[in-house]
Short mmCIF file of C-alpha atoms in Angstrom, two decimals:
data_model
loop_
_atom_site.label_atom_id
_atom_site.label_comp_id
_atom_site.label_asym_id
_atom_site.label_seq_id
_atom_site.Cartn_x
_atom_site.Cartn_y
_atom_site.Cartn_z
CA MET A 279 -32.20 22.40 35.83
CA TRP A 280 -28.85 21.61 37.47
CA GLN A 281 -28.36 17.96 38.37
CA LEU A 282 -25.67 16.12 40.28
CA PRO A 283 -23.47 13.87 38.09
CA GLU A 284 -24.17 10.13 38.09
CA THR A 285 -20.83 9.53 39.76
CA PHE A 286 -21.87 11.58 42.81
CA SER A 287 -23.04 9.95 46.03
CA TRP A 288 -23.87 11.71 49.29
CA ARG A 289 -22.53 8.68 51.16
CA TYR A 290 -19.22 8.47 49.30
CA HIS A 291 -18.52 12.14 48.63
CA VAL A 292 -19.89 13.90 51.73
CA LEU A 293 -20.87 11.71 54.69
CA PHE A 294 -18.11 9.10 54.90
CA PRO A 295 -15.30 11.62 54.25
CA ALA A 296 -16.71 13.74 57.10
CA TYR A 297 -17.11 10.80 59.50
CA ALA A 298 -13.53 9.68 58.85
CA HIS A 299 -12.14 12.69 60.71
CA LEU A 300 -14.04 11.77 63.88
CA PRO A 301 -12.85 9.25 66.46
CA PRO A 302 -13.87 5.77 65.26
CA ARG A 303 -16.34 5.34 68.11
CA TRP A 304 -18.29 8.40 66.94
CA GLY A 305 -17.90 7.84 63.22
CA GLN A 306 -19.04 4.24 63.39
CA GLN A 307 -22.07 5.26 65.48
CA LEU A 308 -23.04 7.77 62.79
CA ALA A 309 -22.59 5.04 60.17
CA ALA A 310 -24.84 2.77 62.24
CA TRP A 311 -27.58 5.43 62.35
CA GLN A 312 -27.15 6.04 58.64
CA SER A 313 -27.55 2.32 57.94
CA GLN A 314 -31.21 2.42 58.91
CA TRP A 315 -31.91 5.02 56.24
CA CYS A 316 -29.97 2.94 53.69
CA ARG A 317 -31.97 -0.12 54.69
CA GLN A 318 -35.20 1.70 53.89
CA GLN A 319 -33.91 2.43 50.39
CA ARG A 320 -33.40 -1.28 49.65
CA PRO A 321 -36.71 -3.02 50.39
CA GLN A 322 -36.23 -5.78 47.81
CA GLU A 323 -32.79 -6.66 49.14
CA GLU A 324 -34.05 -6.68 52.72
CA ALA A 325 -36.98 -8.91 51.75
CA CYS A 326 -34.54 -11.34 50.09
CA ILE A 327 -32.27 -11.48 53.15
CA ARG A 328 -35.27 -11.92 55.43
CA ALA A 329 -36.60 -14.78 53.28
CA GLN A 330 -33.25 -16.60 53.23
CA ILE A 331 -32.81 -16.37 57.00
CA GLN A 332 -36.36 -17.62 57.55
CA HIS A 333 -35.76 -20.47 55.12
CA VAL A 334 -32.71 -21.58 57.13
CA TRP A 335 -34.33 -20.95 60.53
CA PRO A 336 -38.13 -21.00 60.10
CA GLU A 337 -38.76 -20.60 63.84
CA THR A 338 -36.87 -17.31 64.16
CA GLN A 339 -38.73 -14.86 66.35
CA PRO A 340 -39.63 -11.55 64.64
CA GLU A 341 -37.68 -9.41 67.12
CA LEU A 342 -34.55 -11.52 66.66
CA LEU A 343 -34.86 -11.35 62.88
CA LYS A 344 -35.28 -7.59 63.11
CA ARG A 345 -32.06 -7.34 65.14
CA TRP A 346 -30.11 -9.46 62.64
CA LEU A 347 -31.28 -7.30 59.74
CA LYS A 348 -30.25 -4.20 61.67
CA ASP A 349 -26.82 -5.79 62.27
CA TYR A 350 -26.46 -6.54 58.57
CA TYR A 351 -27.03 -2.99 57.36
CA ARG A 352 -24.92 -1.56 60.18
CA MET A 353 -22.04 -3.80 59.08
CA VAL A 354 -22.40 -2.68 55.46
CA GLU A 355 -22.15 1.01 56.34
CA GLN A 356 -19.34 0.56 58.83
CA GLU A 357 -17.35 -1.48 56.34
CA ALA A 358 -17.72 1.28 53.77
CA LEU A 359 -16.53 3.86 56.29
CA ASP A 360 -13.40 1.75 56.85
CA THR A 361 -12.28 2.74 53.35
CA TRP A 362 -11.86 6.34 54.56
CA TYR A 363 -10.49 5.32 57.94
CA LEU A 364 -7.55 3.67 56.19
CA ARG A 365 -6.19 7.18 55.54
CA HIS A 366 -7.40 9.06 58.58
CA GLN A 367 -7.21 6.73 61.59
CA SER A 368 -4.64 4.48 63.23
CA ILE A 369 -5.35 0.89 62.28
CA GLU A 370 -4.80 -0.17 65.91
CA GLN A 371 -7.95 1.76 66.82
CA LEU A 372 -10.01 -0.33 64.42
CA VAL A 373 -8.75 -3.93 64.44
CA ASP A 374 -6.52 -6.38 66.27
CA LEU A 375 -5.21 -9.82 65.37
CA GLN A 376 -5.93 -12.92 67.48
CA GLY A 377 -3.96 -16.14 66.91
CA PHE A 378 -1.77 -14.60 64.19
CA GLU A 379 1.43 -15.82 65.85
CA ALA A 380 1.36 -19.16 64.01
CA VAL A 381 1.06 -17.38 60.65
CA ALA A 382 3.91 -15.02 61.49
CA ALA A 383 6.16 -17.86 62.65
CA ALA A 384 5.48 -19.96 59.54
CA ARG A 385 6.10 -17.04 57.23
CA GLN A 386 9.36 -16.16 58.96
CA GLN A 387 10.48 -19.74 58.31
CA GLY A 388 9.85 -19.26 54.59
CA GLN A 389 6.53 -21.09 54.42
CA ARG A 390 4.16 -19.94 51.68
CA ILE A 391 0.76 -19.00 53.11
CA LEU A 392 -2.69 -18.56 51.62
CA LEU A 393 -5.05 -16.63 53.87
CA THR A 394 -8.74 -17.39 53.55
CA SER A 395 -12.04 -16.28 55.02
CA GLY A 396 -15.69 -16.05 54.14
CA HIS A 397 -17.65 -12.91 53.26
CA PHE A 398 -18.13 -12.32 56.96
CA GLY A 399 -17.90 -9.04 58.82
CA ARG A 400 -15.44 -6.29 57.94
CA PHE A 401 -12.93 -8.81 56.61
CA TRP A 402 -10.82 -6.32 54.63
CA LEU A 403 -9.53 -4.83 57.89
CA ALA A 404 -7.44 -7.93 58.58
CA GLY A 405 -5.02 -6.92 55.82
CA PRO A 406 -4.07 -3.48 57.19
CA ALA A 407 -3.60 -5.04 60.64
CA MET A 408 -1.21 -7.62 59.18
CA ARG A 409 0.65 -4.85 57.35
CA ALA A 410 1.04 -3.05 60.67
CA ALA A 411 2.53 -6.30 62.02
CA GLY A 412 5.07 -6.31 59.17
CA PHE A 413 3.41 -8.58 56.59
CA THR A 414 2.20 -7.47 53.15
CA THR A 415 -0.90 -9.05 51.60
CA GLY A 416 -2.20 -9.49 48.06
CA THR A 417 -5.36 -11.03 46.65
CA ILE A 418 -7.47 -11.90 43.61
CA THR A 419 -10.59 -9.77 43.19
CA ARG A 420 -13.59 -9.66 40.90
CA ASP A 421 -13.58 -5.86 40.97
CA GLY A 422 -10.90 -3.61 39.59
CA GLY A 423 -11.26 -4.17 35.86
CA GLN A 424 -11.16 -1.28 33.42
CA THR A 425 -14.84 -1.66 32.51
CA ASN A 426 -18.00 -1.73 34.61
CA SER A 427 -18.68 -5.35 33.69
CA HIS A 428 -21.14 -5.91 36.57
CA GLY A 429 -23.37 -3.01 35.52
CA LEU A 430 -23.09 -1.20 38.84
CA PRO A 431 -24.42 2.34 39.34
CA LEU A 432 -21.58 4.67 38.39
CA ALA A 433 -21.14 6.04 41.91
CA GLU A 434 -20.82 2.50 43.28
CA TYR A 435 -18.43 1.46 40.50
CA HIS A 436 -16.11 4.41 41.15
CA TYR A 437 -16.28 3.82 44.89
CA ARG A 438 -15.18 0.20 44.46
CA LEU A 439 -12.28 1.21 42.26
CA MET A 440 -11.19 3.79 44.83
CA LYS A 441 -11.57 1.26 47.64
CA LEU A 442 -9.38 -1.29 45.88
CA GLN A 443 -6.74 1.33 45.11
CA ARG A 444 -6.58 2.36 48.76
CA LEU A 445 -6.49 -1.24 49.95
CA GLN A 446 -3.68 -2.12 47.57
CA GLN A 447 -1.67 0.86 48.80
CA VAL A 448 -2.24 -0.13 52.43
CA LEU A 449 -1.81 -3.90 52.04
CA GLY A 450 1.34 -3.65 49.91
CA GLY A 451 0.85 -6.84 47.88
CA PRO A 452 -0.34 -7.52 44.32
CA PHE A 453 -4.05 -7.32 43.42
CA LEU A 454 -4.97 -9.51 40.45
CA VAL A 455 -8.34 -9.47 38.71
CA GLU A 456 -10.12 -12.82 38.41
CA GLY A 457 -9.81 -14.27 34.93
CA THR A 458 -6.38 -12.79 34.19
CA ASP A 459 -3.05 -14.61 34.17
CA ILE A 460 -2.42 -15.96 37.69
CA ARG A 461 1.22 -16.97 37.21
CA PRO A 462 2.35 -13.82 39.07
CA PHE A 463 0.15 -15.03 41.91
CA TYR A 464 2.37 -18.06 42.52
CA ARG A 465 5.54 -15.97 42.46
CA ALA A 466 3.97 -13.47 44.86
CA LEU A 467 3.60 -16.19 47.51
CA ASP A 468 7.36 -16.02 48.06
CA ASP A 469 7.14 -12.40 49.24
CA HIS A 470 3.57 -11.81 50.43
CA LEU A 471 0.66 -13.36 52.23
CA ILE A 472 -2.05 -13.97 49.64
CA ALA A 473 -5.75 -13.91 50.57
CA LEU A 474 -8.59 -15.74 48.81
CA ILE A 475 -12.23 -15.65 49.93
CA PHE A 476 -13.71 -19.14 49.73
CA ASP A 477 -17.51 -18.62 49.76
CA VAL A 478 -17.72 -17.31 46.20
CA PRO A 479 -20.95 -17.79 44.19
CA TYR A 480 -20.95 -18.18 40.42
CA THR A 481 -23.83 -17.46 38.05
CA LYS A 482 -22.73 -20.24 35.69
CA ALA A 483 -21.44 -23.77 36.18
CA HIS A 484 -17.89 -23.68 37.50
CA LYS A 485 -15.64 -26.64 36.82
CA SER A 486 -13.75 -26.41 40.12
CA CYS A 487 -16.73 -26.42 42.50
CA VAL A 488 -17.25 -29.11 45.12
CA THR A 489 -20.43 -29.72 47.08
CA VAL A 490 -20.32 -29.35 50.87
CA GLU A 491 -22.84 -29.33 53.72
CA PHE A 492 -23.85 -25.85 54.85
CA MET A 493 -26.70 -24.34 56.85
CA GLY A 494 -29.05 -27.30 56.61
CA GLY A 495 -28.41 -27.96 52.91
CA THR A 496 -25.55 -28.04 50.46
CA ILE A 497 -23.63 -25.37 48.58
CA GLY A 498 -21.01 -25.36 45.85
CA LEU A 499 -17.64 -23.89 46.77
CA PRO A 500 -14.75 -23.36 44.33
CA ALA A 501 -11.81 -25.63 45.14
CA GLY A 502 -9.30 -23.18 43.71
CA ILE A 503 -7.82 -22.33 47.10
CA TYR A 504 -7.09 -26.01 47.79
CA ARG A 505 -5.60 -26.62 44.35
CA ILE A 506 -3.48 -23.47 44.39
CA ALA A 507 -2.19 -24.19 47.89
CA LYS A 508 -1.28 -27.77 46.99
CA LYS A 509 0.45 -26.79 43.76
CA ALA A 510 2.31 -23.94 45.46
CA LYS A 511 3.21 -26.03 48.53
CA ALA A 512 1.48 -23.42 50.69
CA VAL A 513 -0.48 -23.84 53.91
CA ILE A 514 -3.92 -22.29 54.38
CA ALA A 515 -4.59 -19.87 57.23
CA PRO A 516 -8.33 -19.36 57.89
CA PHE A 517 -9.47 -16.27 59.76
CA TYR A 518 -12.85 -14.79 60.66
CA MET A 519 -13.88 -11.38 61.94
CA ARG A 520 -15.54 -10.66 65.26
CA ASP A 521 -17.30 -7.37 66.04
CA ARG A 522 -16.04 -6.01 69.37
CA GLY A 523 -18.39 -3.04 69.53
CA ASP A 524 -17.54 0.67 69.51
CA GLY A 525 -16.44 0.31 65.87
CA ARG A 526 -13.68 -2.21 66.63
CA VAL A 527 -13.22 -5.72 65.20
CA SER A 528 -10.83 -8.63 65.71
CA ALA A 529 -9.43 -10.95 63.04
CA GLU A 530 -9.38 -14.38 64.70
CA PHE A 531 -7.14 -17.00 63.11
CA SER A 532 -7.82 -20.73 63.17
CA ALA A 533 -5.19 -23.49 62.98
CA LEU A 534 -3.07 -23.67 59.82
CA LEU A 535 -4.23 -26.27 57.31
CA ASN A 536 -1.82 -28.27 55.14
CA PRO A 537 -3.64 -29.29 51.93
CA SER A 538 -1.56 -32.48 51.78
CA ASP A 539 -3.49 -33.68 54.84
CA TYR A 540 -6.90 -33.40 53.12
CA ASP A 541 -8.73 -34.00 49.90
CA GLU A 542 -10.42 -30.93 48.43
CA THR A 543 -13.94 -31.81 49.58
CA THR A 544 -12.82 -32.45 53.16
CA LEU A 545 -10.88 -29.19 53.36
CA LEU A 546 -13.69 -27.10 51.84
CA SER A 547 -16.16 -28.82 54.17
CA LEU A 548 -14.00 -27.81 57.13
CA LEU A 549 -13.92 -24.18 55.99
CA ALA A 550 -17.68 -24.20 55.40
CA HIS A 551 -18.21 -25.58 58.91
CA GLN A 552 -16.01 -22.87 60.44
CA LEU A 553 -17.95 -20.19 58.58
CA GLU A 554 -21.29 -21.70 59.59
CA GLN A 555 -20.28 -21.55 63.26
CA ARG A 556 -19.53 -17.84 62.91
CA ILE A 557 -22.83 -17.21 61.16
CA LEU A 558 -24.68 -19.03 63.94
CA GLU A 559 -23.05 -16.64 66.42
CA SER A 560 -23.75 -13.48 64.37
CA PRO A 561 -26.18 -14.09 61.49
CA GLY A 562 -26.27 -10.42 60.49
CA HIS A 563 -22.55 -10.36 59.70
CA TRP A 564 -22.66 -12.68 56.67
CA TRP A 565 -22.70 -10.69 53.46
CA LEU A 566 -24.00 -13.47 51.23
CA TRP A 567 -27.53 -14.04 52.50
CA PRO A 568 -28.85 -12.62 49.19
CA ALA A 569 -26.58 -15.04 47.28
CA LEU A 570 -27.45 -18.18 49.25
CA PRO A 571 -29.82 -19.48 46.53
CA LEU A 572 -26.99 -19.09 44.00
CA LEU A 573 -24.56 -20.96 46.24
CA ARG A 574 -27.15 -23.72 46.58
CA SER A 575 -28.07 -23.75 42.90
CA ASN A 576 -27.69 -26.74 40.63
CA ASN A 577 -25.22 -24.73 38.56
CA ASN A 578 -22.70 -25.16 41.35
CA ASN A 579 -23.75 -28.58 42.54
CA ASP A 580 -23.93 -30.09 39.06
CA SER A 581 -20.46 -28.85 38.25
CA ALA A 582 -19.14 -30.52 41.36
CA ASN A 583 -20.23 -33.92 40.12
CA HIS A 584 -18.50 -33.82 36.75
#
């Protein structure tokens, strides 16, 4: 009996490529409808997200929780569709930049800049918008290695490789894989904006984690962004995504942070507070609800105290 190859996915090989040729308003609506089918295929994941939200906010009304879960899966599908939109749609139809003027002015004066955000909303779209404004961006990623070290389904693994390749082409800066030599990273700060996501969970104790207050408890956050910025004499530019509806988003930039004005715990606490405020506004747009127990785990917190 003929079978589809393991690398095949209806989402990645048929549906998203078709949606990408439609106006974003229509394509993103189709992705939103599709998200409800995808949600039904992931009952364990949904139960985990539901449990974490209820743990943080025990009094959440069922209808509100249902809406947040719907928002979450809609975001996931729309973010995946963005990968195809990078080739088929004008970036101005998808995303705009708010408060980016300070970043642009600092960069034009030769200031090194580290961009940072949380796993919140369709955050990858900020990079193409900055490229359209004349600024190339690089990053460090966990994906992109030559082996499927995370044990992903083959279709998902190949999709992520393709996504990173397209993003690197569009963003124009270097993409380094976590765990490899980061010396090129420091040199790249002279020519590119470099982005690091700060709410990164680790499955094992991580020597650079610090403990900060977050969502009614504490989490461990890696202090690498602070240490790199201080060593590189770079400032940190936080940004967070806002869903505007109709498939559009905005990347909203906060004030630039000079690491020399903070210790690492204070700066990471400030970033965690900024992210928490965004989550309070749109709980369904935070990707890491399933990883909240890991962020809170003693693996992270213990490492912060050594």
